[in-house]
PDB file of C-alpha atoms and ligand atoms in Angstrom:
ATOM      1  CA  UNK A   1       0.059  -0.221   0.014  1.00 40.00           C
ATOM      2  CA  UNK A   2       2.363   2.374   0.384  1.00 40.00           C
ATOM      3  CA  UNK A   3       4.555   2.150  -2.328  1.00 35.00           C
ATOM      4  CA  UNK A   4       1.066   2.748  -4.638  1.00 42.00           C
ATOM      5  CA  UNK A   5       0.036   5.905  -2.040  1.00 44.00           C
ATOM      6  CA  UNK A   6       3.452   7.430  -2.290  1.00 38.00           C
ATOM      7  CA  UNK A   7       4.698   6.122  -5.546  1.00 35.00           C
ATOM      8  CA  UNK A   8       1.085   7.507  -7.467  1.00 40.00           C
ATOM      9  CA  UNK A   9      -0.711   9.620  -5.414  1.00 45.00           C
ATOM     10  CA  UNK A  10       0.324  12.003  -5.689  1.00 45.00           C
ATOM     11  CA  UNK A  11      -1.630  15.026  -3.336  1.00 47.00           C
ATOM     12  CA  UNK A  12      -0.844  14.989   0.554  1.00 46.00           C
ATOM     13  CA  UNK A  13      -2.397  18.507   1.763  1.00 44.00           C
ATOM     14  CA  UNK A  14      -5.890  18.620   1.498  1.00 44.00           C
ATOM     15  CA  UNK A  15      -5.926  22.308   0.853  1.00 45.00           C
ATOM     16  CA  UNK A  16      -4.213  21.150  -1.709  1.00 45.00           C
ATOM     17  CA  UNK A  17      -5.883  18.735  -3.025  1.00 51.00           C
ATOM     18  CA  UNK A  18      -6.840  17.999  -6.822  1.00 48.00           C
ATOM     19  CA  UNK A  19      -7.124  14.910  -7.500  1.00 55.00           C
ATOM     20  CA  UNK A  20     -10.736  14.296  -8.226  1.00 54.00           C
ATOM     21  CA  UNK A  21      -9.676  10.416 -10.393  1.00 50.00           C
ATOM     22  CA  UNK A  22      -7.473   8.842 -12.283  1.00 56.00           C
ATOM     23  CA  UNK A  23      -4.472   7.812 -10.108  1.00 65.00           C
ATOM     24  CA  UNK A  24      -6.270   5.232  -8.985  1.00 76.00           C
ATOM     25  CA  UNK A  25      -9.678   3.610  -9.541  1.00 86.00           C
ATOM     26  CA  UNK A  26     -11.811   3.151  -7.211  1.00 87.00           C
ATOM     27  CA  UNK A  27     -12.247  -0.777  -7.387  1.00 90.00           C
ATOM     28  CA  UNK A  28      -8.156  -0.591  -7.282  1.00 90.00           C
ATOM     29  CA  UNK A  29      -8.339   0.547  -3.776  1.00 91.00           C
ATOM     30  CA  UNK A  30     -10.825  -1.558  -2.581  1.00 92.00           C
ATOM     31  CA  UNK A  31      -8.293  -4.271  -2.873  1.00 93.00           C
ATOM     32  CA  UNK A  32      -5.469  -2.533  -1.510  1.00 92.00           C
ATOM     33  CA  UNK A  33      -7.902  -2.355   1.602  1.00 93.00           C
ATOM     34  CA  UNK A  34      -9.860  -5.206   1.921  1.00 94.00           C
ATOM     35  CA  UNK A  35      -6.407  -7.081   1.500  1.00 93.00           C
ATOM     36  CA  UNK A  36      -5.422  -4.915   4.880  1.00 92.00           C
ATOM     37  CA  UNK A  37      -8.535  -5.552   6.465  1.00 92.00           C
ATOM     38  CA  UNK A  38     -10.137  -2.037   6.779  1.00 93.00           C
ATOM     39  CA  UNK A  39      -8.385  -0.970   8.241  1.00 93.00           C
ATOM     40  CA  UNK A  40      -9.212   2.267  10.679  1.00 92.00           C
ATOM     41  CA  UNK A  41      -5.440   4.096  10.785  1.00 91.00           C
ATOM     42  CA  UNK A  42      -4.750   4.240   7.523  1.00 92.00           C
ATOM     43  CA  UNK A  43      -8.556   4.283   6.216  1.00 93.00           C
ATOM     44  CA  UNK A  44      -8.434   7.490   9.182  1.00 91.00           C
ATOM     45  CA  UNK A  45      -4.707   8.895   7.947  1.00 91.00           C
ATOM     46  CA  UNK A  46      -6.422   9.514   4.708  1.00 90.00           C
ATOM     47  CA  UNK A  47      -8.023  10.433   4.217  1.00 90.00           C
ATOM     48  CA  UNK A  48      -6.793  14.062   5.801  1.00 91.00           C
ATOM     49  CA  UNK A  49      -4.555  14.065   3.203  1.00 90.00           C
ATOM     50  CA  UNK A  50      -6.599  13.100   0.308  1.00 89.00           C
ATOM     51  CA  UNK A  51     -10.128  14.488  -0.076  1.00 89.00           C
ATOM     52  CA  UNK A  52     -11.571  12.393  -3.438  1.00 88.00           C
ATOM     53  CA  UNK A  53     -10.207   9.223  -0.914  1.00 90.00           C
ATOM     54  CA  UNK A  54     -12.340  10.789   1.998  1.00 90.00           C
ATOM     55  CA  UNK A  55     -15.091  10.972  -0.464  1.00 89.00           C
ATOM     56  CA  UNK A  56     -14.646   7.037  -1.064  1.00 90.00           C
ATOM     57  CA  UNK A  57     -13.969   6.300   2.314  1.00 92.00           C
ATOM     58  CA  UNK A  58     -17.200   7.837   4.027  1.00 89.00           C
ATOM     59  CA  UNK A  59     -19.280   5.995   1.365  1.00 88.00           C
ATOM     60  CA  UNK A  60     -17.275   2.495   0.758  1.00 91.00           C
ATOM     61  CA  UNK A  61     -14.200   1.850   3.336  1.00 94.00           C
ATOM     62  CA  UNK A  62     -16.232   3.107   6.341  1.00 94.00           C
ATOM     63  CA  UNK A  63     -19.098   0.630   5.388  1.00 93.00           C
ATOM     64  CA  UNK A  64     -16.321  -2.059   5.022  1.00 94.00           C
ATOM     65  CA  UNK A  65     -14.973  -2.100   7.916  1.00 95.00           C
ATOM     66  CA  UNK A  66     -17.663  -2.126  10.090  1.00 94.00           C
ATOM     67  CA  UNK A  67     -19.930  -5.084   7.829  1.00 93.00           C
ATOM     68  CA  UNK A  68     -16.735  -6.991   8.599  1.00 94.00           C
ATOM     69  CA  UNK A  69     -15.661  -5.978  12.823  1.00 93.00           C
ATOM     70  CA  UNK A  70     -19.625  -6.165  13.817  1.00 93.00           C
ATOM     71  CA  UNK A  71     -21.375  -8.698  10.646  1.00 93.00           C
ATOM     72  CA  UNK A  72     -24.544  -9.302  12.883  1.00 94.00           C
ATOM     73  CA  UNK A  73     -25.009  -5.631  13.972  1.00 94.00           C
ATOM     74  CA  UNK A  74     -24.966  -3.839  10.737  1.00 92.00           C
ATOM     75  CA  UNK A  75     -26.992  -6.467   8.977  1.00 91.00           C
ATOM     76  CA  UNK A  76     -29.867  -5.688  12.078  1.00 92.00           C
ATOM     77  CA  UNK A  77     -29.514  -2.041  11.403  1.00 90.00           C
ATOM     78  CA  UNK A  78     -30.068  -2.432   8.372  1.00 85.00           C
ATOM     79  CA  UNK A  79     -32.850  -4.858   7.630  1.00 83.00           C
ATOM     80  CA  UNK A  80     -35.027  -1.866   8.135  1.00 72.00           C
ATOM     81  CA  UNK A  81     -33.896   0.252   5.217  1.00 57.00           C
ATOM     82  CA  UNK A  82     -32.316   2.136   3.656  1.00 50.00           C
ATOM     83  CA  UNK A  83     -31.689   5.567   5.940  1.00 49.00           C
ATOM     84  CA  UNK A  84     -32.121   2.952   9.340  1.00 49.00           C
ATOM     85  CA  UNK A  85     -27.665   4.511   9.743  1.00 56.00           C
ATOM     86  CA  UNK A  86     -28.801   7.670   8.276  1.00 54.00           C
ATOM     87  CA  UNK A  87     -25.626   7.555   5.454  1.00 62.00           C
ATOM     88  CA  UNK A  88     -22.796   7.614   8.411  1.00 86.00           C
ATOM     89  CA  UNK A  89     -20.736   4.821   8.189  1.00 91.00           C
ATOM     90  CA  UNK A  90     -17.755   6.933   8.931  1.00 92.00           C
ATOM     91  CA  UNK A  91     -19.411   7.947  12.797  1.00 93.00           C
ATOM     92  CA  UNK A  92     -20.388   3.970  12.841  1.00 93.00           C
ATOM     93  CA  UNK A  93     -17.131   2.914  12.756  1.00 93.00           C
ATOM     94  CA  UNK A  94     -15.184   5.431  15.354  1.00 93.00           C
ATOM     95  CA  UNK A  95     -18.262   4.212  17.419  1.00 95.00           C
ATOM     96  CA  UNK A  96     -16.312   0.769  17.353  1.00 95.00           C
ATOM     97  CA  UNK A  97     -14.025   1.585  17.750  1.00 93.00           C
ATOM     98  CA  UNK A  98     -13.381   5.013  19.782  1.00 94.00           C
ATOM     99  CA  UNK A  99     -13.509   5.255  23.628  1.00 95.00           C
ATOM    100  CA  UNK A 100     -14.496   9.195  23.842  1.00 90.00           C
ATOM    101  CA  UNK A 101     -13.014  10.247  26.909  1.00 88.00           C
ATOM    102  CA  UNK A 102     -13.539  13.685  28.181  1.00 83.00           C
ATOM    103  CA  UNK A 103     -13.088  16.291  27.856  1.00 73.00           C
ATOM    104  CA  UNK A 104     -11.863  19.024  30.961  1.00 61.00           C
ATOM    105  CA  UNK A 105     -14.803  20.755  32.215  1.00 52.00           C
ATOM    106  CA  UNK A 106     -16.571  19.463  29.153  1.00 49.00           C
ATOM    107  CA  UNK A 107     -18.869  16.553  29.390  1.00 54.00           C
ATOM    108  CA  UNK A 108     -20.696  15.250  32.785  1.00 58.00           C
ATOM    109  CA  UNK A 109     -17.520  15.828  34.858  1.00 62.00           C
ATOM    110  CA  UNK A 110     -14.633  17.924  34.884  1.00 63.00           C
ATOM    111  CA  UNK A 111     -11.866  14.962  35.270  1.00 72.00           C
ATOM    112  CA  UNK A 112     -10.015  15.192  31.720  1.00 82.00           C
ATOM    113  CA  UNK A 113     -10.295  11.989  30.316  1.00 86.00           C
ATOM    114  CA  UNK A 114      -8.163  11.455  26.695  1.00 88.00           C
ATOM    115  CA  UNK A 115     -10.217   8.926  24.569  1.00 91.00           C
ATOM    116  CA  UNK A 116      -8.431   6.358  22.940  1.00 92.00           C
ATOM    117  CA  UNK A 117      -8.289   4.274  20.675  1.00 90.00           C
ATOM    118  CA  UNK A 118     -10.409   0.730  21.522  1.00 91.00           C
ATOM    119  CA  UNK A 119      -8.901  -3.486  20.549  1.00 81.00           C
ATOM    120  CA  UNK A 120     -12.182  -4.654  20.372  1.00 78.00           C
ATOM    121  CA  UNK A 121     -15.776  -4.142  22.031  1.00 84.00           C
ATOM    122  CA  UNK A 122     -17.906  -5.562  22.241  1.00 91.00           C
ATOM    123  CA  UNK A 123     -22.284  -4.169  22.035  1.00 96.00           C
ATOM    124  CA  UNK A 124     -25.276  -5.950  22.610  1.00 96.00           C
ATOM    125  CA  UNK A 125     -28.696  -5.519  22.558  1.00 96.00           C
ATOM    126  CA  UNK A 126     -30.151  -7.681  25.215  1.00 96.00           C
ATOM    127  CA  UNK A 127     -27.371  -4.939  27.153  1.00 96.00           C
ATOM    128  CA  UNK A 128     -28.977  -2.071  25.059  1.00 97.00           C
ATOM    129  CA  UNK A 129     -32.918  -2.815  26.584  1.00 97.00           C
ATOM    130  CA  UNK A 130     -30.918  -2.687  30.400  1.00 97.00           C
ATOM    131  CA  UNK A 131     -30.565   1.565  29.675  1.00 98.00           C
ATOM    132  CA  UNK A 132     -34.806   1.761  27.915  1.00 98.00           C
ATOM    133  CA  UNK A 133     -37.629   3.226  30.007  1.00 97.00           C
ATOM    134  CA  UNK A 134     -40.326  -0.831  30.353  1.00 96.00           C
ATOM    135  CA  UNK A 135     -42.330   1.642  27.797  1.00 95.00           C
ATOM    136  CA  UNK A 136     -39.429   2.098  25.752  1.00 97.00           C
ATOM    137  CA  UNK A 137     -37.831  -1.921  25.152  1.00 96.00           C
ATOM    138  CA  UNK A 138     -39.326  -1.876  21.225  1.00 95.00           C
ATOM    139  CA  UNK A 139     -36.841  -0.054  20.777  1.00 96.00           C
ATOM    140  CA  UNK A 140     -32.917  -1.731  18.910  1.00 96.00           C
ATOM    141  CA  UNK A 141     -30.372   0.117  21.211  1.00 97.00           C
ATOM    142  CA  UNK A 142     -27.114  -1.495  20.857  1.00 97.00           C
ATOM    143  CA  UNK A 143     -24.382  -0.753  23.601  1.00 97.00           C
ATOM    144  CA  UNK A 144     -20.837  -1.260  24.904  1.00 96.00           C
ATOM    145  CA  UNK A 145     -19.469  -2.958  28.296  1.00 94.00           C
ATOM    146  CA  UNK A 146     -18.692   0.206  29.935  1.00 94.00           C
ATOM    147  CA  UNK A 147     -14.576   0.940  29.348  1.00 94.00           C
ATOM    148  CA  UNK A 148     -12.861   1.671  32.314  1.00 92.00           C
ATOM    149  CA  UNK A 149     -11.346   3.880  33.172  1.00 90.00           C
ATOM    150  CA  UNK A 150      -9.425   3.492  37.094  1.00 86.00           C
ATOM    151  CA  UNK A 151      -8.386   5.450  39.205  1.00 74.00           C
ATOM    152  CA  UNK A 152      -9.611   8.370  36.995  1.00 72.00           C
ATOM    153  CA  UNK A 153     -12.193  10.064  38.535  1.00 64.00           C
ATOM    154  CA  UNK A 154     -12.297  12.655  40.938  1.00 68.00           C
ATOM    155  CA  UNK A 155     -14.556   9.370  42.214  1.00 66.00           C
ATOM    156  CA  UNK A 156     -12.966   6.887  42.316  1.00 77.00           C
ATOM    157  CA  UNK A 157     -13.235   4.483  38.721  1.00 88.00           C
ATOM    158  CA  UNK A 158     -14.332   5.666  35.972  1.00 90.00           C
ATOM    159  CA  UNK A 159     -16.373   4.073  33.376  1.00 93.00           C
ATOM    160  CA  UNK A 160     -17.584   5.378  29.592  1.00 94.00           C
ATOM    161  CA  UNK A 161     -20.272   4.019  27.539  1.00 96.00           C
ATOM    162  CA  UNK A 162     -21.760   4.003  24.057  1.00 96.00           C
ATOM    163  CA  UNK A 163     -24.177   2.329  21.244  1.00 97.00           C
ATOM    164  CA  UNK A 164     -26.393   2.373  18.647  1.00 96.00           C
ATOM    165  CA  UNK A 165     -30.324   2.657  18.222  1.00 95.00           C
ATOM    166  CA  UNK A 166     -31.280   1.553  14.709  1.00 93.00           C
ATOM    167  CA  UNK A 167     -34.625   2.975  12.991  1.00 91.00           C
ATOM    168  CA  UNK A 168     -33.074   6.128  16.305  1.00 93.00           C
ATOM    169  CA  UNK A 169     -36.356   8.809  13.667  1.00 91.00           C
ATOM    170  CA  UNK A 170     -38.792   6.590  14.487  1.00 92.00           C
ATOM    171  CA  UNK A 171     -38.167   4.996  18.161  1.00 95.00           C
ATOM    172  CA  UNK A 172     -40.223   5.391  21.002  1.00 97.00           C
ATOM    173  CA  UNK A 173     -36.884   7.310  22.861  1.00 98.00           C
ATOM    174  CA  UNK A 174     -37.295   9.922  20.220  1.00 97.00           C
ATOM    175  CA  UNK A 175     -40.419  10.540  20.674  1.00 97.00           C
ATOM    176  CA  UNK A 176     -40.416  11.080  24.008  1.00 98.00           C
ATOM    177  CA  UNK A 177     -37.749  13.155  24.003  1.00 98.00           C
ATOM    178  CA  UNK A 178     -39.196  15.113  22.069  1.00 97.00           C
ATOM    179  CA  UNK A 179     -42.565  15.154  24.182  1.00 97.00           C
ATOM    180  CA  UNK A 180     -40.759  15.799  26.586  1.00 96.00           C
ATOM    181  CA  UNK A 181     -38.919  18.933  25.466  1.00 96.00           C
ATOM    182  CA  UNK A 182     -35.629  17.109  26.994  1.00 96.00           C
ATOM    183  CA  UNK A 183     -33.030  19.377  26.879  1.00 96.00           C
ATOM    184  CA  UNK A 184     -29.330  19.443  24.659  1.00 96.00           C
ATOM    185  CA  UNK A 185     -25.679  19.572  26.576  1.00 93.00           C
ATOM    186  CA  UNK A 186     -25.502  23.401  26.446  1.00 91.00           C
ATOM    187  CA  UNK A 187     -22.050  22.938  24.081  1.00 89.00           C
ATOM    188  CA  UNK A 188     -20.958  19.675  23.744  1.00 90.00           C
ATOM    189  CA  UNK A 189     -21.715  17.689  20.306  1.00 93.00           C
ATOM    190  CA  UNK A 190     -21.890  13.751  19.618  1.00 94.00           C
ATOM    191  CA  UNK A 191     -17.422  13.123  18.502  1.00 93.00           C
ATOM    192  CA  UNK A 192     -18.543  10.531  16.637  1.00 94.00           C
ATOM    193  CA  UNK A 193     -20.984  12.860  13.990  1.00 93.00           C
ATOM    194  CA  UNK A 194     -20.917  16.241  15.004  1.00 93.00           C
ATOM    195  CA  UNK A 195     -25.076  16.574  16.104  1.00 95.00           C
ATOM    196  CA  UNK A 196     -26.200  17.924  19.079  1.00 96.00           C
ATOM    197  CA  UNK A 197     -26.664  15.804  22.256  1.00 96.00           C
ATOM    198  CA  UNK A 198     -30.748  15.149  23.904  1.00 97.00           C
ATOM    199  CA  UNK A 199     -29.943  14.066  28.529  1.00 96.00           C
ATOM    200  CA  UNK A 200     -31.636  11.577  29.422  1.00 96.00           C
ATOM    201  CA  UNK A 201     -31.402  12.260  32.371  1.00 95.00           C
ATOM    202  CA  UNK A 202     -32.253  15.293  32.719  1.00 95.00           C
ATOM    203  CA  UNK A 203     -35.572  13.860  30.602  1.00 96.00           C
ATOM    204  CA  UNK A 204     -35.974  10.905  33.193  1.00 96.00           C
ATOM    205  CA  UNK A 205     -35.524   8.497  31.079  1.00 97.00           C
ATOM    206  CA  UNK A 206     -32.873   6.732  32.647  1.00 97.00           C
ATOM    207  CA  UNK A 207     -33.896   3.111  34.405  1.00 97.00           C
ATOM    208  CA  UNK A 208     -31.206   3.517  36.921  1.00 95.00           C
ATOM    209  CA  UNK A 209     -31.574   0.425  38.666  1.00 95.00           C
ATOM    210  CA  UNK A 210     -31.520  -1.514  35.300  1.00 96.00           C
ATOM    211  CA  UNK A 211     -28.184   0.083  33.816  1.00 97.00           C
ATOM    212  CA  UNK A 212     -26.281   1.000  37.245  1.00 96.00           C
ATOM    213  CA  UNK A 213     -26.771  -3.307  37.478  1.00 96.00           C
ATOM    214  CA  UNK A 214     -25.716  -3.452  33.415  1.00 96.00           C
ATOM    215  CA  UNK A 215     -22.920  -1.656  33.914  1.00 96.00           C
ATOM    216  CA  UNK A 216     -21.670  -2.219  37.137  1.00 95.00           C
ATOM    217  CA  UNK A 217     -22.222   1.051  38.626  1.00 95.00           C
ATOM    218  CA  UNK A 218     -23.865   3.097  41.250  1.00 93.00           C
ATOM    219  CA  UNK A 219     -27.188   4.052  40.695  1.00 93.00           C
ATOM    220  CA  UNK A 220     -26.684   7.960  41.237  1.00 91.00           C
ATOM    221  CA  UNK A 221     -22.946   8.168  39.045  1.00 91.00           C
ATOM    222  CA  UNK A 222     -25.040   7.490  35.457  1.00 93.00           C
ATOM    223  CA  UNK A 223     -25.651   9.668  32.890  1.00 92.00           C
ATOM    224  CA  UNK A 224     -26.115   9.521  29.028  1.00 94.00           C
ATOM    225  CA  UNK A 225     -27.282  10.880  26.323  1.00 96.00           C
ATOM    226  CA  UNK A 226     -28.167  10.928  23.082  1.00 97.00           C
ATOM    227  CA  UNK A 227     -27.124  12.462  19.246  1.00 96.00           C
ATOM    228  CA  UNK A 228     -29.625  13.117  16.813  1.00 95.00           C
ATOM    229  CA  UNK A 229     -28.548  10.346  14.796  1.00 93.00           C
ATOM    230  CA  UNK A 230     -28.526   7.456  17.625  1.00 95.00           C
ATOM    231  CA  UNK A 231     -25.853   7.412  18.785  1.00 96.00           C
ATOM    232  CA  UNK A 232     -25.126   6.891  22.066  1.00 97.00           C
ATOM    233  CA  UNK A 233     -22.388   8.278  25.658  1.00 95.00           C
ATOM    234  CA  UNK A 234     -22.230   7.609  29.101  1.00 95.00           C
ATOM    235  CA  UNK A 235     -19.997   8.024  32.461  1.00 92.00           C
ATOM    236  CA  UNK A 236     -20.215   6.388  35.387  1.00 92.00           C
ATOM    237  CA  UNK A 237     -18.669   5.552  38.072  1.00 91.00           C
ATOM    238  CA  UNK A 238     -18.069   2.406  38.740  1.00 92.00           C
ATOM    239  CA  UNK A 239     -18.157   0.102  41.911  1.00 92.00           C
ATOM    240  CA  UNK A 240     -15.636  -1.301  43.180  1.00 87.00           C
ATOM    241  CA  UNK A 241     -14.514  -4.709  43.317  1.00 73.00           C
ATOM    242  CA  UNK A 242     -16.397  -6.684  45.659  1.00 67.00           C
ATOM    243  CA  UNK A 243     -13.594  -9.209  48.388  1.00 55.00           C
ATOM    244  CA  UNK A 244     -15.304 -12.155  46.086  1.00 54.00           C
ATOM    245  CA  UNK A 245     -14.512 -10.757  43.076  1.00 55.00           C
ATOM    246  CA  UNK A 246     -11.461 -10.066  44.132  1.00 52.00           C
ATOM    247  CA  UNK A 247     -10.121 -13.829  44.822  1.00 47.00           C
ATOM    248  CA  UNK A 248     -11.782 -15.158  42.812  1.00 48.00           C
ATOM    249  CA  UNK A 249      -9.044 -12.873  40.635  1.00 45.00           C
ATOM    250  CA  UNK A 250      -5.958 -14.581  42.342  1.00 40.00           C
TER     251      UNK A 250
HETATM  252 ZN1   ZN B   1     -12.091   4.473  27.250  1.00 53.19          ZN
HETATM  253 ZN1   ZN B   2     -24.075  11.046  16.601  1.00 53.19          ZN
END
């Protein structure tokens, strides 16, 4: 890949990028990245360097990346029609592999925890159910296990979790957020698609006991936000491991 892209594909500055097509065909790029197993870091870094590539990545490469990493989930998310992922495969790809952390004085708390890539995260529809009020449980929400940041919060161990709704535009949660005039976060936007974020806690739509049980977190230390496109991100304070848990780990 290095040879092809450095020798034939010369544009390196997005501001001066003039390539439209002709350096390499889309088919050739497809084959190269298939060979790289849709390496997300390569896709992301080349997208920064070339507009033409960025466009191709948004249309094709991120979709293939998502389909390869989480095939069952992607088939389910798409099964209600072409608009169910809102065309934003790049946002979804990033959601799969990036824990957004927390800016200083930004989202949720004043503790700064930088975002980072994660090797592999499990998303589950069963888990997602625990984050929906009982009367919204016909909605489909895929949620991750918490990414544990131990001893990094003011209160102790912090967990970040993230997720995505299927067909968010038609979901009960979205309807209810609108009916209840749920507030948006005043300053922060979705780290995956840059849309505004509804505050689920302020809308009293967090089922605290089932969510805390699923996360292993304190009931009064959970909050999460849903963006206009149905991406979810949240933070919680994790319960300390009990003596028995620690004993079994030794
Ligand atoms: Zn993390
Ligand atoms: Zn979003």
